[in-house]
Short mmCIF file of C-alpha atoms and ligand atoms in Angstrom, two decimals:
data_model
loop_
_atom_site.label_atom_id
_atom_site.label_comp_id
_atom_site.label_asym_id
_atom_site.label_seq_id
_atom_site.Cartn_x
_atom_site.Cartn_y
_atom_site.Cartn_z
CA MET A 817 111.05 364.36 209.93
CA THR A 818 107.37 364.72 209.08
CA LEU A 819 106.18 365.95 205.71
CA PRO A 820 104.41 369.30 205.37
CA PRO A 821 100.60 369.06 204.96
CA HIS A 822 99.33 367.84 201.56
CA PHE A 823 102.56 365.97 200.71
CA HIS A 824 102.60 362.18 200.39
CA PHE A 825 105.81 360.31 199.66
CA LEU A 826 105.65 356.78 198.27
CA GLN A 827 109.15 355.42 198.75
CA ARG A 828 109.77 352.42 196.51
CA GLY A 829 112.64 350.01 195.99
CA TRP A 830 115.57 349.77 193.57
CA ILE A 831 113.79 349.73 190.18
CA ASN A 832 110.72 351.88 190.77
CA SER A 833 111.08 355.60 191.14
CA ASN A 834 109.47 357.09 194.23
CA THR A 835 106.12 358.79 193.72
CA VAL A 836 105.18 362.10 195.32
CA ILE A 837 101.52 363.04 195.65
CA ILE A 838 100.48 366.61 196.41
CA THR A 839 96.88 367.11 197.47
CA GLY A 840 94.75 370.22 198.08
CA GLY A 841 94.17 373.12 195.68
CA ALA A 842 92.55 372.11 192.41
CA GLY A 843 93.09 368.39 193.09
CA PRO A 844 95.78 365.74 193.60
CA VAL A 845 98.95 365.81 191.51
CA VAL A 846 101.14 362.71 191.04
CA VAL A 847 104.86 363.19 190.43
CA ASP A 848 106.46 360.16 188.71
CA THR A 849 104.79 356.80 188.28
CA GLY A 850 107.41 354.04 188.69
CA HIS A 851 108.61 351.25 186.42
CA PRO A 852 106.38 349.70 183.69
CA SER A 853 106.67 346.24 185.27
CA SER A 854 105.08 347.57 188.50
CA ALA A 855 102.41 349.81 186.93
CA ALA A 856 99.42 348.02 188.49
CA GLU A 857 101.08 348.01 191.91
CA THR A 858 101.91 351.73 191.60
CA VAL A 859 98.34 352.65 190.68
CA GLY A 860 97.13 350.55 193.63
CA LEU A 861 99.45 352.38 196.03
CA ILE A 862 98.38 355.79 194.72
CA GLY A 863 94.74 354.70 195.04
CA GLN A 864 95.29 354.03 198.75
CA ILE A 865 96.14 357.72 199.22
CA VAL A 866 93.83 359.58 196.83
CA ASP A 867 90.71 358.93 194.80
CA LEU A 868 92.17 357.99 191.40
CA ALA A 869 89.26 359.63 189.56
CA ALA A 870 90.06 362.96 191.27
CA ILE A 871 93.71 363.17 190.11
CA ARG A 872 94.23 366.39 188.20
CA LEU A 873 97.73 366.03 186.78
CA ILE A 874 100.64 363.63 186.28
CA VAL A 875 104.11 365.18 186.34
CA ASN A 876 107.17 363.32 185.06
CA THR A 877 110.54 364.64 186.21
CA HIS A 878 112.35 363.12 183.20
CA CYS A 879 111.95 360.59 180.42
CA HIS A 880 113.39 357.45 182.06
CA TRP A 881 111.24 354.33 182.07
CA ASP A 882 111.38 353.89 185.85
CA HIS A 883 109.66 357.30 186.25
CA ILE A 884 107.00 357.10 183.50
CA GLY A 885 106.04 353.41 183.63
CA GLY A 886 102.72 353.88 185.40
CA ASN A 887 101.55 356.84 183.29
CA GLY A 888 99.46 354.76 180.87
CA ALA A 889 97.75 352.78 183.62
CA LEU A 890 96.99 355.91 185.64
CA ARG A 891 95.77 357.80 182.59
CA GLY A 892 93.55 354.83 181.75
CA VAL A 893 91.89 355.09 185.15
CA SER A 894 91.64 358.84 185.56
CA GLY A 895 92.09 360.27 182.02
CA VAL A 896 94.44 362.79 183.53
CA PRO A 897 96.83 365.09 181.56
CA THR A 898 100.63 364.91 181.84
CA ALA A 899 103.09 367.77 182.39
CA VAL A 900 106.83 367.59 181.71
CA SER A 901 109.74 369.87 180.80
CA ALA A 902 109.96 371.02 177.17
CA ALA A 903 113.03 368.79 176.77
CA THR A 904 111.21 365.75 178.15
CA ALA A 905 108.22 366.52 175.91
CA HIS A 906 110.45 366.39 172.85
CA ILE A 907 111.96 363.03 173.86
CA LEU A 908 108.63 361.45 174.83
CA THR A 909 106.63 362.65 171.83
CA THR A 910 109.33 361.40 169.43
CA HIS A 911 109.75 358.29 171.63
CA ASP A 912 113.51 358.76 171.32
CA ARG A 913 114.68 355.30 172.35
CA ARG A 914 118.31 356.35 172.52
CA LEU A 915 117.80 359.27 174.92
CA MET A 916 115.32 357.19 176.94
CA TRP A 917 118.06 354.49 177.25
CA LEU A 918 115.59 351.90 175.91
CA ASP A 919 117.88 350.72 173.11
CA TYR A 920 120.88 350.84 175.39
CA PHE A 921 119.39 348.49 177.96
CA ALA A 922 117.25 346.52 175.45
CA ALA A 923 114.14 347.71 177.27
CA ASP A 924 110.64 348.68 176.27
CA CYS A 925 108.08 351.17 177.43
CA GLU A 926 104.73 352.25 176.03
CA PRO A 927 104.63 355.74 174.49
CA VAL A 928 103.67 358.60 176.80
CA THR A 929 101.27 361.37 175.80
CA VAL A 930 102.29 364.88 176.84
CA ASP A 931 99.76 367.68 177.36
CA ILE A 932 101.61 370.48 179.17
CA THR A 933 105.26 371.62 178.92
CA TRP A 934 107.28 373.68 181.36
CA GLN A 935 110.47 375.74 181.12
CA ASP A 936 113.19 376.48 183.65
CA GLY A 937 111.92 379.06 186.15
CA ASP A 938 108.23 378.48 185.50
CA VAL A 939 106.01 378.75 188.57
CA VAL A 940 103.39 376.00 188.60
CA GLU A 941 100.49 375.26 190.88
CA LEU A 942 100.47 371.67 192.11
CA GLY A 943 97.87 370.77 194.70
CA ALA A 944 97.94 373.23 197.59
CA TYR A 945 101.29 374.81 196.62
CA ARG A 946 103.19 376.82 194.05
CA PHE A 947 106.48 375.32 192.86
CA GLU A 948 109.41 376.64 190.87
CA VAL A 949 110.50 374.40 187.99
CA ILE A 950 114.30 373.97 187.99
CA THR A 951 116.06 372.26 185.09
CA THR A 952 118.68 369.84 186.41
CA PRO A 953 120.70 368.26 183.58
CA GLY A 954 123.33 365.62 184.35
CA HIS A 955 121.81 362.20 185.03
CA ALA A 956 119.28 363.00 182.30
CA PRO A 957 119.54 365.97 179.91
CA ASP A 958 115.81 366.71 180.30
CA SER A 959 115.49 366.49 184.11
CA ILE A 960 113.60 368.90 186.32
CA ALA A 961 113.34 369.39 190.06
CA LEU A 962 110.43 371.15 191.77
CA TYR A 963 111.06 373.65 194.56
CA GLN A 964 108.41 374.81 197.02
CA PRO A 965 109.67 377.97 198.80
CA GLU A 966 107.26 378.22 201.81
CA THR A 967 107.92 374.66 202.97
CA ARG A 968 111.52 374.75 201.63
CA LEU A 969 110.87 371.38 200.07
CA LEU A 970 112.58 370.09 196.92
CA ILE A 971 111.39 367.22 194.74
CA SER A 972 114.80 366.37 193.29
CA ALA A 973 114.15 363.28 191.14
CA ASP A 974 117.52 361.72 190.17
CA ALA A 975 119.56 364.93 190.36
CA LEU A 976 120.00 364.34 194.10
CA HIS A 977 119.68 361.14 196.09
CA GLU A 978 121.05 360.82 199.64
CA ARG A 979 124.73 361.83 199.16
CA ASP A 980 124.46 360.58 195.57
CA CYS A 981 122.68 361.02 192.24
CA GLY A 982 121.37 358.84 189.43
CA ILE A 983 123.89 357.11 187.15
CA LEU A 984 125.82 359.18 184.64
CA ASN A 985 125.49 357.37 181.32
CA THR A 986 128.39 359.01 179.47
CA ALA A 987 128.39 356.31 176.76
CA VAL A 988 124.98 357.56 175.57
CA HIS A 989 125.22 361.29 176.32
CA GLY A 990 128.97 362.07 176.26
CA ASP A 991 131.53 362.87 178.95
CA HIS A 992 130.25 366.45 179.36
CA ILE A 993 127.30 365.28 181.48
CA LEU A 994 129.58 365.02 184.51
CA ASP A 995 130.19 368.78 184.26
CA GLU A 996 126.44 369.30 183.86
CA ALA A 997 125.78 367.27 187.01
CA ILE A 998 128.35 369.38 188.88
CA THR A 999 126.69 372.61 187.66
CA THR A 1000 123.30 371.24 188.72
CA VAL A 1001 124.58 370.63 192.27
CA GLU A 1002 125.93 374.19 192.39
CA LYS A 1003 122.56 375.46 191.16
CA LEU A 1004 120.65 373.53 193.85
CA GLN A 1005 123.06 374.80 196.51
CA GLN A 1006 121.71 378.31 195.86
CA TYR A 1007 118.28 377.29 197.20
CA ASP A 1008 117.20 377.27 200.85
CA ILE A 1009 116.15 373.62 201.16
CA ALA A 1010 114.98 371.95 204.39
CA LEU A 1011 113.75 368.64 203.01
CA VAL A 1012 114.26 366.69 199.78
CA LEU A 1013 112.00 364.04 198.30
CA PRO A 1014 114.35 362.22 195.90
CA GLY A 1015 113.56 359.99 192.93
CA HIS A 1016 115.02 356.94 194.65
CA GLY A 1017 115.82 356.21 198.31
CA GLY A 1018 114.58 357.85 201.47
CA MET A 1019 113.78 361.48 202.31
CA ILE A 1020 116.84 363.69 202.69
CA THR A 1021 116.64 365.56 205.97
CA ASP A 1022 119.99 367.37 205.76
CA PRO A 1023 120.00 368.66 202.18
CA PRO A 1024 123.15 370.87 202.47
CA ALA A 1025 125.18 367.90 203.76
CA SER A 1026 123.80 365.65 201.05
CA LEU A 1027 124.57 368.20 198.30
CA HIS A 1028 128.06 368.68 199.71
CA ALA A 1029 128.65 364.91 199.71
CA LEU A 1030 127.37 364.67 196.12
CA ALA A 1031 129.65 367.53 195.04
CA ARG A 1032 132.60 365.63 196.53
CA ARG A 1033 131.56 362.41 194.83
CA LEU A 1034 131.27 364.15 191.44
CA ALA A 1035 134.67 365.79 191.95
CA GLU A 1036 136.05 362.32 192.66
CA PHE A 1037 134.45 361.05 189.43
CA LYS A 1038 136.24 363.86 187.61
CA THR A 1039 139.59 362.71 188.99
CA TYR A 1040 138.85 358.98 188.81
CA PRO A 1041 136.37 358.35 185.94
CA GLU A 1042 136.68 354.60 186.60
CA LYS A 1043 134.71 355.14 189.82
CA MET A 1044 131.89 356.73 187.84
CA ALA A 1045 131.87 353.69 185.52
CA LEU A 1046 131.76 351.31 188.48
CA HIS A 1047 128.91 353.33 190.04
CA LEU A 1048 126.90 352.77 186.84
CA LEU A 1049 127.87 349.12 186.47
CA ARG A 1050 126.73 348.28 190.01
CA ARG A 1051 123.36 350.00 189.56
CA VAL A 1052 122.71 348.52 186.15
CA THR A 1053 123.77 345.01 187.15
CA MET A 1054 121.38 344.98 190.12
CA THR A 1055 118.57 346.42 187.99
CA ALA A 1056 119.16 343.72 185.37
CA VAL A 1057 119.04 340.98 188.02
CA LEU A 1058 115.81 342.38 189.47
CA LEU A 1059 114.19 342.38 186.04
CA ALA A 1060 115.40 338.90 185.04
CA GLN A 1061 115.27 336.96 188.30
CA PRO A 1062 115.22 334.10 188.99
CA ILE A 1063 117.98 333.53 186.47
CA SER A 1064 121.12 331.41 186.40
CA ARG A 1065 124.44 333.21 186.57
CA GLN A 1066 125.45 331.86 183.17
CA GLN A 1067 122.26 332.98 181.47
CA PHE A 1068 122.40 336.35 183.20
CA ILE A 1069 125.92 336.98 181.97
CA GLU A 1070 125.08 335.80 178.45
CA GLU A 1071 122.12 338.17 178.27
CA ALA A 1072 124.10 341.07 179.74
CA LEU A 1073 126.93 340.55 177.25
CA ALA A 1074 124.42 340.75 174.38
CA ARG A 1075 123.78 344.39 175.40
CA PRO A 1076 126.08 347.37 174.95
CA TRP A 1077 126.60 348.44 178.57
CA PRO A 1078 129.13 345.86 179.84
CA HIS A 1079 131.30 346.42 176.76
CA ASP A 1080 131.17 350.21 177.08
CA TYR A 1081 131.73 350.44 180.81
CA ALA A 1082 134.11 347.58 181.66
CA PRO A 1083 137.01 349.35 179.88
CA ARG A 1084 135.96 352.62 181.51
CA ALA A 1085 136.21 350.82 184.87
CA ASN A 1086 139.73 349.70 183.90
CA CYS A 1087 138.64 346.09 183.47
CA PRO A 1088 139.41 344.76 179.97
CA ASP A 1089 137.23 341.65 180.36
CA PRO A 1090 133.47 342.46 180.70
CA GLU A 1091 132.58 338.86 181.55
CA ARG A 1092 135.04 338.72 184.43
CA LEU A 1093 133.81 342.07 185.67
CA LEU A 1094 130.18 340.88 185.70
CA HIS A 1095 131.22 337.85 187.80
CA GLN A 1096 133.03 340.18 190.19
CA LEU A 1097 130.00 342.48 190.50
CA LEU A 1098 127.68 339.53 191.24
CA ASP A 1099 130.14 338.07 193.77
CA ASP A 1100 130.43 341.44 195.46
CA PHE A 1101 126.62 341.76 195.76
CA ILE A 1102 126.42 338.22 197.20
CA GLN A 1103 129.17 338.98 199.71
CA ARG A 1104 127.36 342.17 200.79
CA GLY A 1105 124.08 340.27 201.28
CA LEU A 1106 122.28 342.09 198.45
CA LEU A 1107 122.02 339.06 196.18
CA ARG A 1108 121.50 335.33 196.69
CA GLU A 1109 122.61 332.45 194.51
CA GLN A 1110 120.55 329.38 195.33
CA ASP A 1111 119.72 326.25 193.31
CA ARG A 1112 121.86 327.80 190.54
CA ASN A 1113 119.61 330.87 190.36
CA LEU A 1114 120.34 334.47 191.21
CA SER A 1115 117.77 336.47 193.10
CA SER A 1116 118.02 339.93 194.55
CA LEU A 1117 117.52 340.67 198.24
CA VAL A 1118 116.80 344.36 197.68
CA PRO A 1119 113.17 345.50 197.24
CA ARG A 1120 112.05 346.34 193.72
ZN1 ZN B 564 116.53 358.54 185.79
#
């Protein structure tokens, strides 16, 4: 499926969020800027599509580091303001490391300056189009999606990936976020959507089917919370490998065990031994051809 005019979709790999660029109107708008470790690459990719000096606005869909990591670099080039939801503004301006998951994953990210805040239901002009701002709590309490009615296009961020959504970090936010994610799916199902540009993965060309599949997955998580824990553990393990590689299995597991997530989620996945579980997750990735272990070092076979 081709994109409507003025939309540009930069699909990235596992770590980096996708970036959406909307041109026309008062000037280009950039939605989400990838992971801090790829900031220069992200700015380079955006610069291949638009004149960086002409960018009018950066939008961040939520506070996670893989969506805001290129903000500083882009702002440095174009001096452009940043718009986020009121909830995201609060987290970013206080640099709330807990809600940003930075403490949880022992990560770091430079502070983000916020200039404009939006509320649920706001209508905002981005490039050639008007969008409705939709709050979408679940994966992140501060998340927004952007809906464009004429083209029936939704920028969903991590509230909806193809038949999936971003991880549900119940250890940080509490078990209620699963219900919030379910409510968010029901909310999005009220919209007439023809095409979705998600925060990770490819364009979604059959949004109703994808939302239906996500609703089923979340219902399954409700019945079998261990599957929700495993969903998170897989994503986080691969992310950790991508950030640390090349790294020996032993060192990887040592470093992972020094962080909270394996200890919180192994019991939730019905596995009492976090170390054994990490070995199993790595073995499973190797078996599925997503990870390689060569010369005693792990390296990922999925794009960043
Ligand atoms: Zn996220």
